[in-house]
Amino acid sequence: MSVTRAVAIGCGHYLPSRVVENEEFTATLDTSDEWIRARTGIERRHFAADDERTSDLGIAAAKSALANSGIDGSEIDAIILATATPDNTFPSTATQVQHAIGAGGFAFDVQAVCAGFMYALATANSLILTGQAKCVLVIGAETFSRILDWTDRGTCVLFGDGAGAVILRAEGCAGEATDRGVLGVKLRSDGAHRDLLYVDGGPSTTGNAGKLRMLGKEVFKHAVTKLVDIADEVIEDVGVTGDDIDWLVPHQANLRIIKSSAQKASIPMSKVIVTVQDHGNTSAASIPLALASAVSTGQIKRGDLLLTEGIGGGLAWGSALIRW
Ligand code: UT7
């Protein structure tokens, strides 16, 4: 049986040049490199320059993904950009990327915070399966440094800026789990947990962008169980087993969450892509950044089976199985 699948033809990423080591926070905050490393696994993160916007990061990642795919921007017929830190309330940041790379079709943002890339990927997959688009650029791009409260040691040391991008193209496949492409994807959200992770501003509340607020311990508890449960559902739906997975590419929020969810899914750490030490938590950018970094170092190879998973504010979470 021949089916259409959304097959990844390339990926790319971009990190702002400014690197901030944990040590830098100790000048203004009651914190330490030891605490941050031990509790989160983070050693450093990148922060965008004052004049660098989310669209700049997204455009750089998009150009890197186009080069890696060997296609021109004009071949892209849809762009979905996941971000919680858009340049402006409107227009969408995606349309700025569309203009910069000379793409046609249509472009829009999705907002599911740290699960944003999973939501964008699921939407791109649906557009391709329903024939509404043939070649979709999926981007996660964030400048979380703009919404951090620099006096709150419980949050400001955790996040970073960056962008990652994947290009998905419609291809005819056999309809088997051995096909390349997006094999399965699941999304979930639960607005009852709004107060665990939110920004205390916005256009219809304060009129300002606001600052990030988080009850970290509570989010942690939800993260492990929800990620394991949703990943299990995708694995079962696709009809593979945990042993078939070549790489777990998780949201990079905290090394302890990554280790715990890998352990619960019986995936050894040797099969887990970990970039949290160098990127911090880049929200919607974290999964495509980890993915593109691992592709560029040759860890992830064509044909590898990837399990991705992410959770964040909303709460919103999701997981996908992709054969690279
Ligand atoms: O991407 C979206 C999803 N987000 C997440 O997945 C984040 C999930 N949560 C976490 O990663 C962790 O809960 C944190 C890293 C945020 C916090 O780690 P924790 O082990 O849960 O620490 P805690 O919040 O229970 O705080 C323990 C102690 C507290 O001090 P007391 O009350 O015991 O005296 C905090 O005030 O650590 C203190 N603390 C710090 N100490 C030094 C909190 N932040 C810091 C800090 N430096 N930066």
Short mmCIF file of C-alpha atoms and ligand atoms in Angstrom, two decimals:
data_model
loop_
_atom_site.label_atom_id
_atom_site.label_comp_id
_atom_site.label_asym_id
_atom_site.label_seq_id
_atom_site.Cartn_x
_atom_site.Cartn_y
_atom_site.Cartn_z
CA MET A 1 0.00 0.00 0.00
CA SER A 2 1.41 3.41 -0.94
CA VAL A 3 0.84 6.26 1.52
CA THR A 4 2.02 9.86 1.72
CA ARG A 5 4.38 10.68 4.55
CA ALA A 6 6.07 13.87 5.77
CA VAL A 7 9.73 12.99 5.30
CA ALA A 8 12.54 15.12 6.78
CA ILE A 9 14.86 16.22 4.00
CA GLY A 10 17.13 18.37 6.18
CA CYS A 11 17.52 20.45 9.30
CA GLY A 12 19.49 23.39 10.65
CA HIS A 13 20.05 25.49 13.72
CA TYR A 14 21.30 28.81 14.98
CA LEU A 15 22.64 29.97 18.34
CA PRO A 16 23.37 33.61 19.18
CA SER A 17 27.10 34.28 19.63
CA ARG A 18 26.90 35.44 23.26
CA VAL A 19 27.58 32.52 25.61
CA VAL A 20 26.76 32.98 29.29
CA GLU A 21 28.39 30.58 31.76
CA ASN A 22 26.67 29.69 35.07
CA GLU A 23 29.38 31.57 36.90
CA GLU A 24 28.14 34.91 35.48
CA PHE A 25 24.91 34.68 37.52
CA THR A 26 26.79 34.55 40.83
CA ALA A 27 27.67 38.25 40.56
CA THR A 28 24.01 39.27 41.01
CA LEU A 29 22.23 36.23 42.44
CA ASP A 30 22.54 33.91 45.44
CA THR A 31 23.35 30.89 43.28
CA SER A 32 26.34 28.80 42.23
CA ASP A 33 27.67 26.88 39.25
CA GLU A 34 27.52 23.73 41.42
CA TRP A 35 23.79 24.18 42.21
CA ILE A 36 22.81 24.86 38.61
CA ARG A 37 24.83 21.91 37.25
CA ALA A 38 23.67 19.50 39.94
CA ARG A 39 19.96 20.39 39.83
CA THR A 40 19.59 20.97 36.07
CA GLY A 41 22.66 19.79 34.11
CA ILE A 42 22.98 23.28 32.60
CA GLU A 43 26.52 24.70 32.27
CA ARG A 44 25.96 27.58 29.84
CA ARG A 45 23.38 29.07 27.51
CA HIS A 46 23.29 31.54 24.60
CA PHE A 47 21.58 34.92 24.84
CA ALA A 48 20.53 36.98 21.82
CA ALA A 49 22.13 40.39 21.28
CA ASP A 50 19.95 43.43 22.10
CA ASP A 51 19.14 43.98 18.43
CA GLU A 52 18.63 40.28 17.63
CA ARG A 53 15.01 39.19 17.36
CA THR A 54 13.30 35.82 17.34
CA SER A 55 12.77 36.23 13.58
CA ASP A 56 16.54 36.73 13.10
CA LEU A 57 17.21 33.46 14.91
CA GLY A 58 14.46 31.71 12.95
CA ILE A 59 15.73 33.05 9.62
CA ALA A 60 19.28 31.88 10.37
CA ALA A 61 18.03 28.39 11.32
CA ALA A 62 15.79 28.31 8.23
CA LYS A 63 18.69 29.19 5.92
CA SER A 64 20.83 26.53 7.56
CA ALA A 65 18.03 23.95 7.03
CA LEU A 66 17.59 24.99 3.38
CA ALA A 67 21.33 24.57 2.76
CA ASN A 68 21.31 21.19 4.51
CA SER A 69 18.31 20.08 2.40
CA GLY A 70 19.80 21.38 -0.84
CA ILE A 71 16.63 23.28 -1.77
CA ASP A 72 15.76 26.94 -2.37
CA GLY A 73 13.38 28.97 -0.18
CA SER A 74 10.98 29.25 -3.15
CA GLU A 75 10.33 25.48 -2.88
CA ILE A 76 8.80 25.90 0.60
CA ASP A 77 4.99 26.20 0.45
CA ALA A 78 4.24 26.47 4.19
CA ILE A 79 6.11 27.71 7.26
CA ILE A 80 5.08 26.94 10.82
CA LEU A 81 7.09 28.69 13.49
CA ALA A 82 6.69 27.68 17.12
CA THR A 83 7.46 30.43 19.59
CA ALA A 84 6.26 31.95 22.86
CA THR A 85 8.52 34.97 22.32
CA PRO A 86 7.43 36.43 18.95
CA ASP A 87 8.94 39.68 17.65
CA ASN A 88 5.55 41.37 18.04
CA THR A 89 2.05 40.40 19.13
CA PHE A 90 1.32 40.42 15.40
CA PRO A 91 2.12 39.86 12.56
CA SER A 92 3.39 36.34 13.01
CA THR A 93 7.14 35.84 13.19
CA ALA A 94 6.71 33.09 10.56
CA THR A 95 5.71 35.66 7.92
CA GLN A 96 9.00 37.51 8.52
CA VAL A 97 10.88 34.26 7.89
CA GLN A 98 8.75 33.66 4.78
CA HIS A 99 9.72 37.07 3.39
CA ALA A 100 13.41 36.65 4.23
CA ILE A 101 13.81 33.28 2.49
CA GLY A 102 11.60 34.05 -0.52
CA ALA A 103 8.99 31.38 0.21
CA GLY A 104 5.46 31.42 -1.23
CA GLY A 105 2.41 29.63 0.16
CA PHE A 106 1.51 30.60 3.71
CA ALA A 107 3.16 31.05 7.10
CA PHE A 108 1.91 31.16 10.68
CA ASP A 109 3.06 30.84 14.30
CA VAL A 110 1.97 28.25 16.83
CA GLN A 111 2.20 28.81 20.57
CA ALA A 112 2.56 25.82 22.85
CA VAL A 113 5.63 27.04 24.74
CA CYS A 114 8.12 24.20 25.33
CA ALA A 115 5.86 21.75 23.46
CA GLY A 116 5.70 24.20 20.53
CA PHE A 117 7.88 22.19 18.20
CA MET A 118 5.76 19.06 18.76
CA TYR A 119 2.62 21.08 17.93
CA ALA A 120 4.25 22.61 14.82
CA LEU A 121 5.47 19.21 13.67
CA ALA A 122 2.02 17.64 14.14
CA THR A 123 0.42 20.50 12.18
CA ALA A 124 2.97 20.24 9.36
CA ASN A 125 2.39 16.49 9.20
CA SER A 126 -1.38 17.04 8.90
CA LEU A 127 -0.96 19.68 6.16
CA ILE A 128 1.17 17.25 4.17
CA LEU A 129 -1.11 14.24 4.72
CA THR A 130 -4.18 16.25 3.64
CA GLY A 131 -2.40 17.61 0.56
CA GLN A 132 -2.56 21.26 1.66
CA ALA A 133 1.22 21.62 1.51
CA LYS A 134 4.06 19.66 -0.02
CA CYS A 135 7.18 21.13 1.53
CA VAL A 136 6.88 22.55 5.05
CA LEU A 137 9.52 24.43 7.01
CA VAL A 138 9.00 23.78 10.73
CA ILE A 139 10.87 26.11 13.07
CA GLY A 140 11.23 26.48 16.81
CA ALA A 141 12.70 29.89 17.69
CA GLU A 142 12.86 31.68 21.03
CA THR A 143 14.38 34.66 22.81
CA PHE A 144 13.39 33.66 26.34
CA SER A 145 16.03 36.05 27.73
CA ARG A 146 13.49 38.81 27.02
CA ILE A 147 10.89 37.41 29.44
CA LEU A 148 13.12 36.39 32.35
CA ASP A 149 13.03 38.00 35.78
CA TRP A 150 16.75 38.47 36.52
CA THR A 151 16.02 38.62 40.27
CA ASP A 152 14.37 35.16 40.34
CA ARG A 153 17.11 32.55 40.72
CA GLY A 154 14.53 29.78 40.39
CA THR A 155 13.91 30.60 36.71
CA CYS A 156 16.45 32.99 35.14
CA VAL A 157 19.34 30.49 35.23
CA LEU A 158 17.34 27.86 33.37
CA PHE A 159 16.59 29.34 29.96
CA GLY A 160 18.46 30.29 26.79
CA ASP A 161 17.87 31.61 23.26
CA GLY A 162 18.19 29.78 19.94
CA ALA A 163 16.41 28.31 16.93
CA GLY A 164 16.17 24.98 15.15
CA ALA A 165 14.43 24.05 11.90
CA VAL A 166 13.39 20.91 10.02
CA ILE A 167 12.07 20.68 6.45
CA LEU A 168 9.40 18.06 5.80
CA ARG A 169 8.42 17.05 2.26
CA ALA A 170 5.57 14.86 0.99
CA GLU A 171 6.86 11.52 -0.27
CA GLY A 172 5.17 8.27 -1.24
CA CYS A 173 6.04 5.45 1.17
CA ALA A 174 5.11 1.80 1.67
CA GLY A 175 2.97 2.46 4.75
CA GLU A 176 5.28 0.44 7.02
CA ALA A 177 7.03 1.31 10.28
CA THR A 178 10.26 0.99 8.29
CA ASP A 179 9.27 4.06 6.16
CA ARG A 180 11.18 7.27 6.56
CA GLY A 181 9.17 10.28 7.82
CA VAL A 182 6.78 11.12 10.63
CA LEU A 183 5.37 7.74 11.68
CA GLY A 184 3.22 8.93 14.55
CA VAL A 185 2.52 11.99 16.66
CA LYS A 186 0.35 12.75 19.72
CA LEU A 187 -0.53 16.03 21.41
CA ARG A 188 -2.15 16.79 24.77
CA SER A 189 -2.87 19.84 26.91
CA ASP A 190 -4.51 20.59 30.26
CA GLY A 191 -5.33 24.20 31.10
CA ALA A 192 -6.08 23.29 34.73
CA HIS A 193 -2.33 23.63 35.37
CA ARG A 194 -2.01 27.18 34.03
CA ASP A 195 -0.51 28.58 37.24
CA LEU A 196 2.44 26.16 37.27
CA LEU A 197 4.17 27.92 34.36
CA TYR A 198 3.02 31.18 32.81
CA VAL A 199 4.01 34.72 31.88
CA ASP A 200 2.50 37.43 34.09
CA GLY A 201 1.60 39.75 31.23
CA GLY A 202 0.18 39.93 27.74
CA PRO A 203 -1.81 42.13 25.32
CA SER A 204 -5.20 41.61 26.99
CA THR A 205 -4.01 41.61 30.61
CA THR A 206 -1.24 44.08 31.44
CA GLY A 207 -0.43 45.30 27.94
CA ASN A 208 3.20 44.32 28.56
CA ALA A 209 5.04 41.17 27.58
CA GLY A 210 5.43 40.14 31.25
CA LYS A 211 7.92 37.83 32.94
CA LEU A 212 8.09 34.06 33.23
CA ARG A 213 6.81 32.51 36.48
CA MET A 214 7.21 28.84 37.34
CA LEU A 215 6.58 26.41 40.16
CA GLY A 216 9.51 24.27 39.06
CA LYS A 217 9.04 21.34 41.41
CA GLU A 218 5.39 20.91 40.38
CA VAL A 219 6.21 21.12 36.67
CA PHE A 220 8.96 18.55 37.21
CA LYS A 221 6.49 16.02 38.64
CA HIS A 222 4.06 16.40 35.75
CA ALA A 223 6.86 16.35 33.16
CA VAL A 224 8.20 12.87 33.83
CA THR A 225 4.88 11.04 34.01
CA LYS A 226 3.20 12.89 31.14
CA LEU A 227 6.17 12.48 28.79
CA VAL A 228 6.51 8.77 29.52
CA ASP A 229 2.76 8.18 29.05
CA ILE A 230 2.47 10.06 25.74
CA ALA A 231 5.65 8.50 24.32
CA ASP A 232 4.26 5.05 25.19
CA GLU A 233 1.06 5.88 23.28
CA VAL A 234 2.98 6.89 20.14
CA ILE A 235 5.21 3.80 20.32
CA GLU A 236 2.17 1.55 20.67
CA ASP A 237 0.26 3.31 17.87
CA VAL A 238 3.14 2.97 15.42
CA GLY A 239 3.69 -0.66 16.39
CA VAL A 240 7.35 -0.53 17.33
CA THR A 241 9.02 -1.30 20.64
CA GLY A 242 11.37 0.72 22.84
CA ASP A 243 14.25 -1.44 21.56
CA ASP A 244 13.62 -0.22 17.99
CA ILE A 245 14.35 3.41 18.98
CA ASP A 246 17.79 4.60 17.92
CA TRP A 247 17.64 8.01 19.60
CA LEU A 248 15.49 9.76 22.17
CA VAL A 249 15.51 13.50 21.33
CA PRO A 250 13.79 15.03 24.37
CA HIS A 251 12.93 18.61 25.31
CA GLN A 252 16.03 19.96 27.04
CA ALA A 253 14.74 21.48 30.30
CA ASN A 254 16.54 19.53 32.98
CA LEU A 255 18.98 16.61 32.81
CA ARG A 256 17.20 14.96 35.74
CA ILE A 257 13.89 14.97 33.81
CA ILE A 258 15.66 13.61 30.72
CA LYS A 259 17.36 10.81 32.70
CA SER A 260 14.24 9.89 34.58
CA SER A 261 11.98 9.74 31.48
CA ALA A 262 14.64 7.76 29.55
CA GLN A 263 14.97 5.31 32.42
CA LYS A 264 11.19 4.85 32.72
CA ALA A 265 11.04 4.17 28.95
CA SER A 266 14.00 1.72 29.29
CA ILE A 267 16.11 3.78 26.87
CA PRO A 268 19.81 3.85 27.89
CA MET A 269 21.46 7.29 28.15
CA SER A 270 23.83 6.26 25.33
CA LYS A 271 20.79 6.61 23.04
CA VAL A 272 19.67 10.01 24.34
CA ILE A 273 20.62 13.32 22.68
CA VAL A 274 21.59 15.76 25.46
CA THR A 275 22.38 19.41 24.72
CA VAL A 276 20.93 21.01 27.86
CA GLN A 277 24.46 21.57 29.22
CA ASP A 278 25.26 23.97 26.36
CA HIS A 279 21.84 25.42 25.43
CA GLY A 280 19.83 25.55 28.67
CA ASN A 281 16.07 25.38 28.12
CA THR A 282 15.28 27.08 24.80
CA SER A 283 11.56 26.21 24.94
CA ALA A 284 10.15 25.55 21.43
CA ALA A 285 13.66 25.63 19.97
CA SER A 286 15.07 22.94 22.23
CA ILE A 287 14.03 19.78 20.34
CA PRO A 288 14.95 20.97 16.81
CA LEU A 289 18.19 22.46 18.19
CA ALA A 290 19.11 19.13 19.80
CA LEU A 291 18.08 17.27 16.65
CA ALA A 292 20.00 19.50 14.25
CA SER A 293 23.08 19.52 16.52
CA ALA A 294 23.09 15.71 16.60
CA VAL A 295 22.62 15.48 12.83
CA SER A 296 25.50 17.90 12.27
CA THR A 297 27.84 15.85 14.50
CA GLY A 298 26.85 12.64 12.67
CA GLN A 299 25.21 11.02 15.73
CA ILE A 300 21.80 10.88 14.04
CA LYS A 301 21.95 9.21 10.63
CA ARG A 302 19.46 8.71 7.82
CA GLY A 303 17.13 5.83 8.64
CA ASP A 304 17.48 6.17 12.44
CA LEU A 305 14.25 5.93 14.44
CA LEU A 306 13.83 9.03 16.65
CA LEU A 307 11.48 9.46 19.59
CA THR A 308 10.87 13.13 20.44
CA GLU A 309 8.95 14.48 23.43
CA GLY A 310 8.32 17.87 24.99
CA ILE A 311 6.24 19.51 27.72
CA GLY A 312 5.75 23.05 28.95
CA GLY A 313 3.36 25.85 29.89
CA GLY A 314 -0.34 25.19 29.41
CA LEU A 315 0.40 22.54 30.40
CA ALA A 316 0.92 21.32 26.83
CA TRP A 317 2.87 18.25 25.78
CA GLY A 318 3.48 15.97 22.84
CA SER A 319 5.59 13.20 21.37
CA ALA A 320 6.44 11.92 17.90
CA LEU A 321 8.21 9.03 16.23
CA ILE A 322 10.19 10.04 13.16
CA ARG A 323 12.37 7.86 10.98
CA TRP A 324 15.13 10.25 9.90
O1 UT7 B 1 10.47 23.65 29.85
C1 UT7 B 1 9.30 23.78 30.55
C2 UT7 B 1 9.23 22.81 31.60
N1 UT7 B 1 10.03 23.21 32.71
C3 UT7 B 1 10.62 22.30 33.41
O2 UT7 B 1 10.59 21.15 33.04
C4 UT7 B 1 11.30 22.68 34.69
C5 UT7 B 1 11.00 21.65 35.71
N2 UT7 B 1 11.57 21.92 37.03
C6 UT7 B 1 12.90 21.87 37.26
O3 UT7 B 1 13.70 21.70 36.37
C7 UT7 B 1 13.35 21.99 38.69
O4 UT7 B 1 12.23 21.90 39.55
C8 UT7 B 1 14.14 23.29 39.00
C9 UT7 B 1 15.50 23.20 38.36
C10 UT7 B 1 13.37 24.48 38.50
C11 UT7 B 1 14.35 23.43 40.50
O5 UT7 B 1 15.00 22.29 41.03
P1 UT7 B 1 14.45 21.61 42.37
O6 UT7 B 1 15.38 20.54 42.71
O7 UT7 B 1 13.02 21.23 42.10
O8 UT7 B 1 14.59 22.75 43.42
P2 UT7 B 1 13.46 23.49 44.29
O9 UT7 B 1 12.64 24.38 43.45
O10 UT7 B 1 12.75 22.49 45.16
O11 UT7 B 1 14.37 24.36 45.23
C12 UT7 B 1 15.28 23.74 46.19
C13 UT7 B 1 16.07 24.86 46.83
C14 UT7 B 1 15.20 26.00 47.31
O12 UT7 B 1 15.77 26.51 48.51
P3 UT7 B 1 15.13 26.11 49.94
O13 UT7 B 1 13.71 26.59 49.90
O14 UT7 B 1 15.25 24.63 50.03
O15 UT7 B 1 16.01 26.85 50.91
C15 UT7 B 1 15.35 27.05 46.26
O16 UT7 B 1 15.15 28.35 46.73
O17 UT7 B 1 16.97 25.43 45.86
C16 UT7 B 1 16.80 26.85 45.86
N3 UT7 B 1 17.11 27.34 44.54
C17 UT7 B 1 18.35 27.71 44.18
N4 UT7 B 1 19.52 27.69 44.84
C18 UT7 B 1 20.60 28.13 44.19
C19 UT7 B 1 16.28 27.55 43.48
N5 UT7 B 1 16.97 28.03 42.43
C20 UT7 B 1 18.26 28.15 42.84
C21 UT7 B 1 19.43 28.60 42.22
N6 UT7 B 1 20.58 28.57 42.92
N7 UT7 B 1 19.45 29.05 40.94
#
